[in-house]
Amino acid sequence: MKGKVKPLLTQGKLPRHIIVIMDGNGRWAKRKGLDRISGHKEGMKSVKSLIKASRQLGIKAVTLYAFSAQNWKRPQIEVEALMQLLKEYLVKEGNRLVEREIKLNAIGRLWELPSDVYEVLSKTIEKTKSCKEMTLTLALSYGGREELIDAVKRIISQGISPEDLNEGNFSQFLYTSDLPEPDLLIRTSGEIRLSNFLLWQLAYTEIYVTKTLWPDFRKRHLIRALLNYQNRERRFGLTSDQIIRREIS
Ligand code: IPE
Ligand code: IPE
Ligand code: MG
């Protein structure tokens, strides 16, 4: 497979924006007889590998579901370990992001993060703000319903009248206002659900679910997902004939 897939990939259209529900750290650890935190640590290797591979392949935007608004309800020791891992990642990888021209972005109720984590996150975002090759967005304390509620609150507080509201300006109130629509969602570990991720933005996103657990996910798995995406026909409510004609013209 190795030598053959890369040329294959260049023949089709790559997604501009991929989003990933990185799931299965706990199950990975359980299978190995380890504690859940070891699974999260191992998952960080997959995060680094995915970022490197996406950048190499020329993907312009990658969004990672790193911590959901609901994940705060996990055992305190696990929440603290996840926050610590996030902080370590930002401290250690900040310079590498700059070297690779990757701009860091974050979405979610960031104000709910512990202040030390919020601080390194802000610093890393600032440090990478002029990077142009790829945007890496971390979804932190993120919930899709929460995002919609926050958007509606802002719309009301700005006094926007109902007749002025449309899809275009509504999406400007979302955390993702600066990002392109997600083209491909990858979820690891086999669960076929959205778990409150990007509910508005996923309207026409192609969904790819793999049984591979997140700590086992590497470049070859990403390539497999991209090849699968390239064989889809995105119709956006139109007929197949209309899409073919649109592509020809
Ligand atoms: C994903 O792995 C990481 C986070 C949600 C932060 P899980 O911790 O959900 O792993 P499973 O689903 O228990 O296997
Ligand atoms: C979704 O995974 C959240 C992240 C990957 C950060 P969960 O493991 O929290 O989702 P559920 O509980 O299986 O729906
Ligand atoms: Mg899970």
PDB file of N, CA and C in Angstrom, residues 14-20 50-51 53-65 101-105 107 131-138 176 178-186 197-198 205 222 226 229:
ATOM      1  N   LEU A  14      -8.425  17.048  -2.393  1.00  0.00           N
ATOM      2  CA  LEU A  14      -8.229  16.879  -0.954  1.00  0.00           C
ATOM      3  C   LEU A  14      -9.239  17.743  -0.201  1.00  0.00           C
ATOM      4  N   PRO A  15      -9.677  17.273   0.958  1.00  0.00           N
ATOM      5  CA  PRO A  15     -10.552  18.150   1.749  1.00  0.00           C
ATOM      6  C   PRO A  15      -9.756  19.377   2.195  1.00  0.00           C
ATOM      7  N   ARG A  16     -10.425  20.506   2.244  1.00  0.00           N
ATOM      8  CA  ARG A  16      -9.745  21.723   2.686  1.00  0.00           C
ATOM      9  C   ARG A  16      -9.676  21.749   4.214  1.00  0.00           C
ATOM     10  N   HIS A  17     -10.736  21.220   4.816  1.00  0.00           N
ATOM     11  CA  HIS A  17     -10.825  21.271   6.279  1.00  0.00           C
ATOM     12  C   HIS A  17     -11.243  19.899   6.806  1.00  0.00           C
ATOM     13  N   ILE A  18     -10.375  19.270   7.593  1.00  0.00           N
ATOM     14  CA  ILE A  18     -10.775  18.007   8.223  1.00  0.00           C
ATOM     15  C   ILE A  18     -10.945  18.208   9.729  1.00  0.00           C
ATOM     16  N   ILE A  19     -11.927  17.517  10.267  1.00  0.00           N
ATOM     17  CA  ILE A  19     -12.153  17.615  11.703  1.00  0.00           C
ATOM     18  C   ILE A  19     -12.122  16.195  12.273  1.00  0.00           C
ATOM     19  N   VAL A  20     -11.608  16.085  13.483  1.00  0.00           N
ATOM     20  CA  VAL A  20     -11.394  14.746  14.032  1.00  0.00           C
ATOM     21  C   VAL A  20     -11.953  14.625  15.440  1.00  0.00           C
ATOM     22  N   LEU A  50      -0.749  13.238  13.367  1.00  0.00           N
ATOM     23  CA  LEU A  50      -1.805  13.737  12.468  1.00  0.00           C
ATOM     24  C   LEU A  50      -1.478  15.145  11.963  1.00  0.00           C
ATOM     25  N   ILE A  51      -0.977  15.977  12.859  1.00  0.00           N
ATOM     26  CA  ILE A  51      -0.660  17.361  12.473  1.00  0.00           C
ATOM     27  C   ILE A  51       0.453  17.361  11.428  1.00  0.00           C
ATOM     28  N   ALA A  53       1.378  14.892   9.406  1.00  0.00           N
ATOM     29  CA  ALA A  53       0.924  14.290   8.147  1.00  0.00           C
ATOM     30  C   ALA A  53      -0.003  15.243   7.378  1.00  0.00           C
ATOM     31  N   SER A  54      -0.888  15.914   8.077  1.00  0.00           N
ATOM     32  CA  SER A  54      -1.827  16.822   7.408  1.00  0.00           C
ATOM     33  C   SER A  54      -1.070  17.963   6.735  1.00  0.00           C
ATOM     34  N   ARG A  55      -0.079  18.458   7.443  1.00  0.00           N
ATOM     35  CA  ARG A  55       0.735  19.556   6.901  1.00  0.00           C
ATOM     36  C   ARG A  55       1.497  19.084   5.656  1.00  0.00           C
ATOM     37  N   GLN A  56       2.076  17.871   5.759  1.00  0.00           N
ATOM     38  CA  GLN A  56       2.822  17.302   4.614  1.00  0.00           C
ATOM     39  C   GLN A  56       1.923  17.111   3.404  1.00  0.00           C
ATOM     40  N   LEU A  57       0.683  16.701   3.663  1.00  0.00           N
ATOM     41  CA  LEU A  57      -0.226  16.400   2.552  1.00  0.00           C
ATOM     42  C   LEU A  57      -0.892  17.660   1.986  1.00  0.00           C
ATOM     43  N   GLY A  58      -0.707  18.776   2.656  1.00  0.00           N
ATOM     44  CA  GLY A  58      -1.241  20.041   2.134  1.00  0.00           C
ATOM     45  C   GLY A  58      -2.671  20.348   2.535  1.00  0.00           C
ATOM     46  N   ILE A  59      -3.121  19.750   3.646  1.00  0.00           N
ATOM     47  CA  ILE A  59      -4.454  20.080   4.168  1.00  0.00           C
ATOM     48  C   ILE A  59      -4.366  21.475   4.799  1.00  0.00           C
ATOM     49  N   LYS A  60      -5.336  22.318   4.511  1.00  0.00           N
ATOM     50  CA  LYS A  60      -5.238  23.713   4.964  1.00  0.00           C
ATOM     51  C   LYS A  60      -5.780  23.961   6.373  1.00  0.00           C
ATOM     52  N   ALA A  61      -6.743  23.142   6.781  1.00  0.00           N
ATOM     53  CA  ALA A  61      -7.308  23.339   8.125  1.00  0.00           C
ATOM     54  C   ALA A  61      -7.626  21.998   8.778  1.00  0.00           C
ATOM     55  N   VAL A  62      -7.207  21.878  10.041  1.00  0.00           N
ATOM     56  CA  VAL A  62      -7.468  20.662  10.819  1.00  0.00           C
ATOM     57  C   VAL A  62      -8.067  21.098  12.157  1.00  0.00           C
ATOM     58  N   THR A  63      -9.189  20.513  12.513  1.00  0.00           N
ATOM     59  CA  THR A  63      -9.808  20.832  13.801  1.00  0.00           C
ATOM     60  C   THR A  63      -9.926  19.555  14.633  1.00  0.00           C
ATOM     61  N   LEU A  64      -9.424  19.627  15.848  1.00  0.00           N
ATOM     62  CA  LEU A  64      -9.407  18.445  16.720  1.00  0.00           C
ATOM     63  C   LEU A  64     -10.321  18.642  17.919  1.00  0.00           C
ATOM     64  N   TYR A  65     -11.192  17.653  18.132  1.00  0.00           N
ATOM     65  CA  TYR A  65     -12.056  17.682  19.318  1.00  0.00           C
ATOM     66  C   TYR A  65     -11.210  17.141  20.464  1.00  0.00           C
ATOM     67  N   GLU A 101       4.929  26.638  10.090  1.00  0.00           N
ATOM     68  CA  GLU A 101       3.982  27.641   9.574  1.00  0.00           C
ATOM     69  C   GLU A 101       2.529  27.255   9.870  1.00  0.00           C
ATOM     70  N   ILE A 102       2.302  26.706  11.065  1.00  0.00           N
ATOM     71  CA  ILE A 102       0.943  26.300  11.450  1.00  0.00           C
ATOM     72  C   ILE A 102       0.371  27.300  12.460  1.00  0.00           C
ATOM     73  N   LYS A 103      -0.774  27.840  12.109  1.00  0.00           N
ATOM     74  CA  LYS A 103      -1.428  28.819  12.980  1.00  0.00           C
ATOM     75  C   LYS A 103      -2.355  28.099  13.960  1.00  0.00           C
ATOM     76  N   LEU A 104      -2.175  28.389  15.242  1.00  0.00           N
ATOM     77  CA  LEU A 104      -3.028  27.742  16.246  1.00  0.00           C
ATOM     78  C   LEU A 104      -4.268  28.592  16.511  1.00  0.00           C
ATOM     79  N   ASN A 105      -5.387  27.884  16.672  1.00  0.00           N
ATOM     80  CA  ASN A 105      -6.666  28.532  16.915  1.00  0.00           C
ATOM     81  C   ASN A 105      -7.393  27.658  17.953  1.00  0.00           C
ATOM     82  N   ILE A 107     -11.438  26.836  19.781  1.00  0.00           N
ATOM     83  CA  ILE A 107     -12.873  27.115  19.845  1.00  0.00           C
ATOM     84  C   ILE A 107     -13.452  26.444  21.087  1.00  0.00           C
ATOM     85  N   CYS A 131       1.311  32.643  10.930  1.00  0.00           N
ATOM     86  CA  CYS A 131       1.606  31.426  10.156  1.00  0.00           C
ATOM     87  C   CYS A 131       0.487  31.189   9.134  1.00  0.00           C
ATOM     88  N   LYS A 132       0.885  30.743   7.947  1.00  0.00           N
ATOM     89  CA  LYS A 132      -0.108  30.742   6.868  1.00  0.00           C
ATOM     90  C   LYS A 132      -0.351  29.399   6.169  1.00  0.00           C
ATOM     91  N   GLU A 133       0.455  28.382   6.489  1.00  0.00           N
ATOM     92  CA  GLU A 133       0.324  27.142   5.705  1.00  0.00           C
ATOM     93  C   GLU A 133      -0.881  26.294   6.124  1.00  0.00           C
ATOM     94  N   MET A 134      -1.175  26.298   7.418  1.00  0.00           N
ATOM     95  CA  MET A 134      -2.275  25.447   7.903  1.00  0.00           C
ATOM     96  C   MET A 134      -2.842  26.072   9.178  1.00  0.00           C
ATOM     97  N   THR A 135      -4.137  25.889   9.403  1.00  0.00           N
ATOM     98  CA  THR A 135      -4.736  26.332  10.678  1.00  0.00           C
ATOM     99  C   THR A 135      -5.099  25.098  11.489  1.00  0.00           C
ATOM    100  N   LEU A 136      -4.547  25.042  12.694  1.00  0.00           N
ATOM    101  CA  LEU A 136      -4.872  23.948  13.607  1.00  0.00           C
ATOM    102  C   LEU A 136      -5.794  24.504  14.678  1.00  0.00           C
ATOM    103  N   THR A 137      -7.016  23.984  14.721  1.00  0.00           N
ATOM    104  CA  THR A 137      -7.977  24.463  15.724  1.00  0.00           C
ATOM    105  C   THR A 137      -8.198  23.391  16.772  1.00  0.00           C
ATOM    106  N   LEU A 138      -8.050  23.763  18.030  1.00  0.00           N
ATOM    107  CA  LEU A 138      -8.349  22.832  19.121  1.00  0.00           C
ATOM    108  C   LEU A 138      -9.713  23.186  19.693  1.00  0.00           C
ATOM    109  N   THR A 176     -16.537  29.372  14.891  1.00  0.00           N
ATOM    110  CA  THR A 176     -15.788  28.972  13.691  1.00  0.00           C
ATOM    111  C   THR A 176     -15.871  30.004  12.567  1.00  0.00           C
ATOM    112  N   ASP A 178     -14.122  32.154  11.301  1.00  0.00           N
ATOM    113  CA  ASP A 178     -12.967  32.349  10.411  1.00  0.00           C
ATOM    114  C   ASP A 178     -12.567  31.083   9.651  1.00  0.00           C
ATOM    115  N   LEU A 179     -13.262  29.987   9.891  1.00  0.00           N
ATOM    116  CA  LEU A 179     -12.836  28.708   9.297  1.00  0.00           C
ATOM    117  C   LEU A 179     -13.708  28.309   8.111  1.00  0.00           C
ATOM    118  N   PRO A 180     -13.122  27.566   7.147  1.00  0.00           N
ATOM    119  CA  PRO A 180     -13.969  27.052   6.064  1.00  0.00           C
ATOM    120  C   PRO A 180     -14.889  25.956   6.594  1.00  0.00           C
ATOM    121  N   GLU A 181     -15.951  25.636   5.856  1.00  0.00           N
ATOM    122  CA  GLU A 181     -16.857  24.553   6.255  1.00  0.00           C
ATOM    123  C   GLU A 181     -16.052  23.249   6.342  1.00  0.00           C
ATOM    124  N   PRO A 182     -16.321  22.408   7.322  1.00  0.00           N
ATOM    125  CA  PRO A 182     -15.592  21.135   7.368  1.00  0.00           C
ATOM    126  C   PRO A 182     -16.011  20.216   6.217  1.00  0.00           C
ATOM    127  N   ASP A 183     -15.028  19.632   5.524  1.00  0.00           N
ATOM    128  CA  ASP A 183     -15.333  18.732   4.411  1.00  0.00           C
ATOM    129  C   ASP A 183     -15.421  17.286   4.877  1.00  0.00           C
ATOM    130  N   LEU A 184     -14.524  16.936   5.797  1.00  0.00           N
ATOM    131  CA  LEU A 184     -14.444  15.536   6.228  1.00  0.00           C
ATOM    132  C   LEU A 184     -14.337  15.455   7.740  1.00  0.00           C
ATOM    133  N   LEU A 185     -15.210  14.634   8.328  1.00  0.00           N
ATOM    134  CA  LEU A 185     -15.127  14.330   9.763  1.00  0.00           C
ATOM    135  C   LEU A 185     -14.606  12.909   9.920  1.00  0.00           C
ATOM    136  N   ILE A 186     -13.548  12.766  10.687  1.00  0.00           N
ATOM    137  CA  ILE A 186     -13.037  11.430  10.997  1.00  0.00           C
ATOM    138  C   ILE A 186     -13.330  11.159  12.473  1.00  0.00           C
ATOM    139  N   PHE A 197     -20.503  17.677  18.623  1.00  0.00           N
ATOM    140  CA  PHE A 197     -19.420  18.372  17.912  1.00  0.00           C
ATOM    141  C   PHE A 197     -19.972  19.151  16.721  1.00  0.00           C
ATOM    142  N   LEU A 198     -19.678  20.397  16.617  1.00  0.00           N
ATOM    143  CA  LEU A 198     -19.928  21.247  15.450  1.00  0.00           C
ATOM    144  C   LEU A 198     -21.289  20.983  14.768  1.00  0.00           C
ATOM    145  N   THR A 205     -21.019  17.800   5.865  1.00  0.00           N
ATOM    146  CA  THR A 205     -19.691  17.193   6.007  1.00  0.00           C
ATOM    147  C   THR A 205     -19.768  15.688   5.731  1.00  0.00           C
ATOM    148  N   LEU A 222      -4.908   8.105   8.105  1.00  0.00           N
ATOM    149  CA  LEU A 222      -5.386   9.369   7.543  1.00  0.00           C
ATOM    150  C   LEU A 222      -5.514   9.240   6.030  1.00  0.00           C
ATOM    151  N   LEU A 226      -8.723   9.764   3.599  1.00  0.00           N
ATOM    152  CA  LEU A 226      -8.733  10.730   2.492  1.00  0.00           C
ATOM    153  C   LEU A 226      -9.110  10.047   1.182  1.00  0.00           C
ATOM    154  N   TYR A 229     -12.760   9.512   1.199  1.00  0.00           N
ATOM    155  CA  TYR A 229     -13.429  10.800   0.943  1.00  0.00           C
ATOM    156  C   TYR A 229     -13.437  11.122  -0.554  1.00  0.00           C
TER     157      TYR A 229
END
